[in-house]
């Protein structure tokens, strides 16, 4: 137990405790800081003392926000502070996929490296068109980081044209145009009913055969079977994935067998600095709430 002037804090475990472990003690507490699946059953078991829930993540698709708010519980998350780290992840996944990093490594391990002048050629970023699906904080940071690579044009799509897009010199287009005319498609969209499986067979067929698809948003926005087909049949060139469906991918999953997919297990914000910042933002949400103020990042 730790104490500050506003509250006492109990840390259950250094990492994520189970739902049952949390619910065993939660009825005694005013606030919860943690990333847990929160639905009606969880809230019923949590009891009536709970006033604030703060997730140390930008995404909040693991919580039923409507149900939480209906009960008068304040709810906050930790966006923005992670945008730089996730944008860096998008850049390395894009570079790794475009330059066939995983395939090269596999061939190296198999003793199959060839000395050919035209062997294992990838694609430059220079002079290419990048399409950002969902120009939020992370999308903006990706554009800023990619500019020095001499990108020819940035497209973005979403609900509406944005001032941030204009400021970055990016062009607002519809999804169809973005898919058809981008060399690299980077998805930053959150999971909503609208984005659920938005990257389907149909979407991958619209993309170029030389396209690289990067996903740093949510795995469920992609129809995994369709992506496997697109990568196997070379409907698209390669993919770089921080997020997948399911998560984590089980050993032996079809995606893990593909040489043209660079995959990491949802690590976009996993740096020492960023995780500290996210923890501080999530804690500040709770301190604000206990003082009766608006949360730092209130949903
Ligand atoms: O995916 C990471 C987050 O939502 O913070």
Coordinates of N, CA and C and ligand atoms in Angstrom, one line a residue, residues 35 55-62 77-79 82 86 138 216-218 242-243 247 266-269 275 278, ligand 1:
X35 N -5.9 -2.0 -17.3 CA -6.5 -2.3 -18.6 C -7.2 -3.7 -18.5
X55 N -7.8 3.7 -17.8 CA -7.0 2.7 -18.5 C -5.7 3.3 -19.0
X56 N -4.6 2.6 -18.7 CA -3.3 3.2 -19.2 C -3.1 2.8 -20.6
X57 N -4.0 3.1 -21.5 CA -3.9 2.8 -22.9 C -4.7 3.9 -23.7
X58 N -4.4 4.1 -24.9 CA -5.1 5.1 -25.8 C -6.5 4.4 -26.1
X59 N -6.4 3.2 -26.6 CA -7.6 2.5 -27.0 C -8.5 2.1 -25.8
X60 N -9.8 2.1 -26.1 CA -10.7 1.8 -24.9 C -11.8 0.8 -25.4
X61 N -11.5 0.0 -26.5 CA -12.5 -0.9 -27.0 C -12.7 -2.1 -26.1
X62 N -11.9 -2.2 -25.0 CA -12.0 -3.3 -24.0 C -13.0 -2.9 -22.9
X77 N -8.6 7.7 -20.3 CA -7.6 6.8 -21.0 C -6.3 7.6 -21.1
X78 N -5.4 7.1 -21.9 CA -4.1 7.8 -21.9 C -3.6 8.0 -23.4
X79 N -4.3 8.8 -24.1 CA -3.9 9.0 -25.5 C -2.7 10.0 -25.6
X82 N 1.5 8.5 -26.1 CA 2.1 7.3 -26.8 C 2.3 7.5 -28.3
X86 N 4.3 5.0 -30.9 CA 3.6 4.1 -31.9 C 3.9 4.5 -33.3
X138 N -1.8 9.8 -33.7 CA -0.7 8.8 -34.2 C -0.5 9.0 -35.7
X216 N -1.2 -0.5 -37.1 CA -0.8 -0.2 -35.7 C -2.0 0.2 -34.9
X217 N -3.2 0.0 -35.5 CA -4.5 0.4 -34.8 C -5.0 -0.8 -34.0
X218 N -5.9 -1.5 -34.6 CA -6.5 -2.7 -33.8 C -6.6 -3.9 -34.8
X242 N 1.6 -4.6 -36.0 CA 1.8 -4.5 -34.6 C 0.6 -5.2 -33.9
X243 N -0.5 -5.1 -34.5 CA -1.7 -5.7 -34.0 C -2.3 -6.7 -34.9
X247 N -5.0 -12.0 -30.7 CA -3.8 -11.5 -30.0 C -3.6 -12.2 -28.7
X266 N 1.9 -6.6 -30.5 CA 1.3 -5.4 -29.9 C 2.2 -4.7 -28.9
X267 N 3.3 -4.2 -29.5 CA 4.4 -3.5 -28.7 C 4.5 -2.1 -29.0
X268 N 3.6 -1.5 -29.7 CA 3.7 -0.1 -30.3 C 4.1 0.9 -29.3
X269 N 3.6 0.9 -28.1 CA 3.9 1.9 -27.1 C 4.9 1.4 -26.0
X275 N 5.9 4.3 -21.6 CA 5.1 3.6 -20.6 C 5.0 4.4 -19.3
X278 N 2.5 7.1 -20.0 CA 1.1 6.6 -20.0 C 0.7 6.3 -18.6
Ligands
LIG1 O1 -2.8 -0.2 -28.3 C1 -2.4 0.5 -27.4 C2 -3.2 1.4 -26.7 O2 -4.4 1.5 -27.0 O3 -2.7 2.1 -25.8

